[in-house]
Short mmCIF file of N, CA and C in Angstrom, two decimals:
data_model
loop_
_atom_site.label_atom_id
_atom_site.label_comp_id
_atom_site.label_asym_id
_atom_site.label_seq_id
_atom_site.Cartn_x
_atom_site.Cartn_y
_atom_site.Cartn_z
N MET A 10 -7.43 -13.48 23.81
CA MET A 10 -6.31 -13.01 23.61
C MET A 10 -5.81 -12.68 21.93
N LEU A 11 -6.08 -14.25 21.11
CA LEU A 11 -5.87 -14.09 19.80
C LEU A 11 -6.56 -13.37 19.03
N PRO A 12 -7.96 -13.26 19.31
CA PRO A 12 -8.50 -12.24 18.55
C PRO A 12 -7.86 -11.12 18.55
N ALA A 13 -7.63 -10.40 19.55
CA ALA A 13 -7.24 -9.48 20.11
C ALA A 13 -6.11 -8.83 19.29
N LEU A 14 -5.17 -9.87 18.71
CA LEU A 14 -3.75 -9.45 18.29
C LEU A 14 -4.17 -9.71 16.67
N LEU A 15 -5.38 -10.75 16.44
CA LEU A 15 -5.86 -10.77 15.26
C LEU A 15 -6.31 -9.30 14.63
N ILE A 16 -7.03 -8.93 15.00
CA ILE A 16 -7.68 -7.36 15.00
C ILE A 16 -6.53 -6.39 15.00
N LEU A 17 -5.34 -6.13 15.24
CA LEU A 17 -4.62 -5.46 15.80
C LEU A 17 -3.78 -6.05 14.54
N SER A 18 -3.64 -7.06 13.63
CA SER A 18 -2.79 -6.73 12.87
C SER A 18 -3.34 -6.72 12.04
N ALA A 19 -4.60 -6.76 11.92
CA ALA A 19 -5.80 -5.91 10.63
C ALA A 19 -5.96 -4.55 10.73
N VAL A 20 -5.68 -4.14 11.74
CA VAL A 20 -5.54 -2.71 11.90
C VAL A 20 -4.14 -2.10 11.16
N ILE A 21 -3.00 -2.50 11.65
CA ILE A 21 -2.15 -2.63 10.92
C ILE A 21 -2.18 -2.83 9.59
N LEU A 22 -2.32 -3.84 9.37
CA LEU A 22 -2.43 -3.94 7.14
C LEU A 22 -3.36 -2.80 6.80
N GLN A 23 -4.38 -2.92 7.24
CA GLN A 23 -5.35 -1.72 6.81
C GLN A 23 -5.01 -0.25 6.84
N GLY A 24 -3.95 0.41 7.42
CA GLY A 24 -3.20 1.87 7.70
C GLY A 24 -1.64 1.60 6.92
N LEU A 25 -0.83 0.36 6.98
CA LEU A 25 0.22 0.21 6.14
C LEU A 25 -0.59 0.46 4.52
N GLY A 26 -1.40 -0.66 4.20
CA GLY A 26 -2.03 -0.52 2.97
C GLY A 26 -2.48 0.85 2.63
N ALA A 27 -3.19 1.52 3.15
CA ALA A 27 -4.09 3.02 2.64
C ALA A 27 -2.38 4.20 2.77
N TRP A 28 -1.96 3.84 4.11
CA TRP A 28 -0.75 4.97 3.15
C TRP A 28 0.32 4.39 1.96
N CYS A 29 0.49 3.29 1.75
CA CYS A 29 0.87 2.81 0.62
C CYS A 29 0.10 3.37 -0.53
N ALA A 30 -1.28 3.32 -0.66
CA ALA A 30 -2.23 3.30 -1.28
C ALA A 30 -1.82 5.35 -2.04
N LEU A 31 -1.67 5.39 -0.96
CA LEU A 31 -1.99 7.50 -1.22
C LEU A 31 -0.71 7.52 -1.46
N ALA A 32 0.65 6.94 -0.96
CA ALA A 32 1.79 7.33 -1.48
C ALA A 32 2.04 6.72 -2.92
N GLY A 33 1.53 6.08 -3.22
CA GLY A 33 1.53 5.30 -4.46
C GLY A 33 0.94 6.21 -5.67
N ALA A 34 -0.56 6.83 -5.71
CA ALA A 34 -1.10 7.45 -6.53
C ALA A 34 -1.00 9.18 -6.14
N LEU A 35 -0.34 9.45 -5.35
CA LEU A 35 0.64 10.57 -5.26
C LEU A 35 1.77 10.56 -6.24
N ALA A 36 2.01 9.51 -6.08
CA ALA A 36 3.72 9.96 -6.69
C ALA A 36 3.42 9.28 -8.18
N PHE A 37 2.54 8.85 -8.24
CA PHE A 37 2.03 8.27 -10.10
C PHE A 37 1.55 9.91 -10.49
N ALA A 38 0.58 10.65 -9.63
CA ALA A 38 0.15 11.87 -10.20
C ALA A 38 1.07 12.74 -10.53
N CYS A 39 1.81 13.05 -9.77
CA CYS A 39 2.74 13.52 -9.24
C CYS A 39 4.14 13.84 -10.11
N GLN A 40 4.02 12.34 -10.91
CA GLN A 40 5.24 11.79 -11.46
C GLN A 40 7.00 12.03 -10.76
N PHE A 41 7.14 11.62 -9.45
CA PHE A 41 8.04 11.37 -8.52
C PHE A 41 9.09 10.44 -9.50
N ASP A 42 10.15 11.01 -9.39
CA ASP A 42 11.57 10.17 -9.43
C ASP A 42 11.91 9.95 -8.11
N PRO A 43 11.43 8.55 -8.12
CA PRO A 43 12.19 7.27 -6.55
C PRO A 43 13.48 8.01 -6.43
N ALA A 44 14.16 8.87 -6.77
CA ALA A 44 15.14 9.62 -6.62
C ALA A 44 15.09 10.34 -5.29
N THR A 45 13.94 10.86 -5.22
CA THR A 45 13.46 11.47 -4.69
C THR A 45 13.37 11.33 -2.99
N ILE A 46 12.70 10.14 -2.70
CA ILE A 46 13.22 9.01 -1.78
C ILE A 46 14.26 8.13 -1.24
N GLY A 47 14.74 8.17 -1.63
CA GLY A 47 16.51 7.28 -1.89
C GLY A 47 16.60 6.02 -2.66
N LEU A 48 15.78 6.15 -3.24
CA LEU A 48 15.86 4.99 -4.13
C LEU A 48 16.67 5.55 -5.61
N PRO A 49 17.37 4.16 -6.44
CA PRO A 49 17.65 4.58 -7.41
C PRO A 49 17.12 5.43 -8.52
N ALA A 50 17.39 6.24 -9.04
CA ALA A 50 16.87 6.83 -10.29
C ALA A 50 16.56 6.47 -11.35
N VAL A 51 15.14 6.56 -12.28
CA VAL A 51 14.71 5.82 -13.08
C VAL A 51 14.36 6.92 -13.99
N ARG A 52 15.11 7.14 -15.04
CA ARG A 52 15.20 8.01 -16.28
C ARG A 52 13.90 7.54 -16.80
N ARG A 53 13.38 6.57 -17.34
CA ARG A 53 12.25 6.13 -18.38
C ARG A 53 11.12 6.50 -17.73
N PRO A 54 10.10 7.46 -18.16
CA PRO A 54 8.73 7.33 -17.49
C PRO A 54 8.18 6.44 -17.91
N ALA A 55 7.88 5.33 -18.60
CA ALA A 55 7.21 3.94 -17.99
C ALA A 55 7.69 3.44 -17.33
N ILE A 56 8.73 3.03 -16.82
CA ILE A 56 9.18 2.18 -15.76
C ILE A 56 9.41 2.87 -14.53
N ARG A 57 9.12 4.45 -14.22
CA ARG A 57 8.51 5.06 -13.47
C ARG A 57 7.00 4.91 -12.89
N TYR A 58 6.24 4.69 -14.01
CA TYR A 58 4.94 4.67 -13.89
C TYR A 58 4.23 3.33 -13.25
N ALA A 59 5.23 2.35 -13.67
CA ALA A 59 5.44 1.15 -13.18
C ALA A 59 5.35 0.87 -12.28
N LEU A 60 6.32 1.27 -11.43
CA LEU A 60 7.13 1.17 -10.02
C LEU A 60 5.85 2.24 -9.67
N TRP A 61 5.23 3.31 -9.17
CA TRP A 61 4.05 3.90 -8.79
C TRP A 61 2.72 3.10 -8.69
N ALA A 62 2.42 2.62 -10.08
CA ALA A 62 1.42 1.50 -10.26
C ALA A 62 1.60 0.38 -9.33
N LEU A 63 2.79 -0.13 -9.03
CA LEU A 63 3.05 -1.63 -8.28
C LEU A 63 3.06 -0.69 -6.97
N VAL A 64 3.72 0.23 -6.25
CA VAL A 64 3.22 0.93 -4.73
C VAL A 64 2.14 0.94 -4.69
N PHE A 65 0.96 1.69 -5.50
CA PHE A 65 -0.62 1.67 -5.30
C PHE A 65 -1.39 0.80 -5.02
N ALA A 66 -0.77 -0.97 -6.18
CA ALA A 66 -1.23 -2.22 -5.88
C ALA A 66 -0.90 -2.82 -4.75
N ILE A 67 0.06 -2.37 -4.13
CA ILE A 67 0.20 -3.43 -3.11
C ILE A 67 -0.32 -2.63 -1.69
N GLY A 68 -0.38 -1.34 -1.93
CA GLY A 68 -1.35 -0.99 -0.98
C GLY A 68 -2.88 -1.14 -0.95
N LEU A 69 -3.55 -1.19 -2.02
CA LEU A 69 -4.43 -1.81 -2.21
C LEU A 69 -5.28 -3.35 -1.69
N VAL A 70 -3.90 -4.45 -1.94
CA VAL A 70 -3.82 -5.36 -1.75
C VAL A 70 -3.61 -5.30 0.25
N LEU A 71 -2.59 -5.08 0.38
CA LEU A 71 -2.87 -4.70 1.84
C LEU A 71 -3.92 -4.08 3.18
N THR A 72 -4.59 -3.32 2.17
CA THR A 72 -6.09 -2.75 2.39
C THR A 72 -6.72 -3.96 2.63
N LEU A 73 -7.17 -4.50 1.56
CA LEU A 73 -8.28 -5.57 1.50
C LEU A 73 -7.83 -6.69 2.37
N ALA A 74 -6.46 -7.22 2.24
CA ALA A 74 -6.36 -8.28 2.87
C ALA A 74 -6.69 -7.86 4.93
N GLY A 75 -6.03 -7.16 5.31
CA GLY A 75 -6.56 -6.49 6.71
C GLY A 75 -7.95 -6.29 6.79
N ALA A 76 -8.88 -6.30 5.64
CA ALA A 76 -10.10 -5.47 5.70
C ALA A 76 -10.78 -7.28 5.98
N MET A 77 -10.03 -8.32 4.92
CA MET A 77 -10.77 -9.77 5.28
C MET A 77 -9.92 -10.43 6.37
N LEU A 78 -9.22 -9.98 6.98
CA LEU A 78 -8.81 -10.30 8.22
C LEU A 78 -9.68 -9.86 9.51
N ALA A 79 -10.00 -8.71 9.00
CA ALA A 79 -11.32 -8.14 10.25
C ALA A 79 -12.26 -9.02 10.38
N ALA A 80 -12.76 -8.97 9.12
CA ALA A 80 -13.80 -9.45 8.46
C ALA A 80 -14.27 -11.19 9.26
N TYR A 81 -13.07 -11.34 9.23
CA TYR A 81 -13.18 -13.52 10.18
C TYR A 81 -13.07 -13.34 11.06
N VAL A 82 -11.98 -12.16 11.84
CA VAL A 82 -12.23 -12.16 12.90
C VAL A 82 -13.41 -11.62 13.74
N ILE A 83 -14.22 -10.83 13.16
CA ILE A 83 -15.46 -10.09 13.95
C ILE A 83 -16.82 -11.84 13.63
N GLY A 84 -16.62 -11.88 11.79
CA GLY A 84 -17.76 -12.73 12.20
C GLY A 84 -18.85 -12.11 11.62
N PRO A 85 -19.67 -13.34 11.17
CA PRO A 85 -20.68 -12.80 10.57
C PRO A 85 -22.28 -12.36 11.65
N GLY A 86 -21.52 -12.76 12.52
CA GLY A 86 -22.68 -12.56 13.58
C GLY A 86 -23.25 -10.96 14.38
N LEU A 87 -22.10 -10.20 13.88
CA LEU A 87 -22.59 -8.92 14.07
C LEU A 87 -23.59 -8.53 13.05
#
């Protein structure tokens, strides 16, 4: 039961991370203002770019964490 829950957690982490990285990359490339998704407006472009780069980085970390968790649960035997 526990390995199945850990694999499910890994899948959820990877899915959230992929969506977060994709959203951050697209928002950075299209120079979206955070007000488009309901966050406070950011007037300075440097801060806006840093925000979307942070979202992208968080997505990468979540994706890698999910992959490492899955590799840990599956093990080197396969």
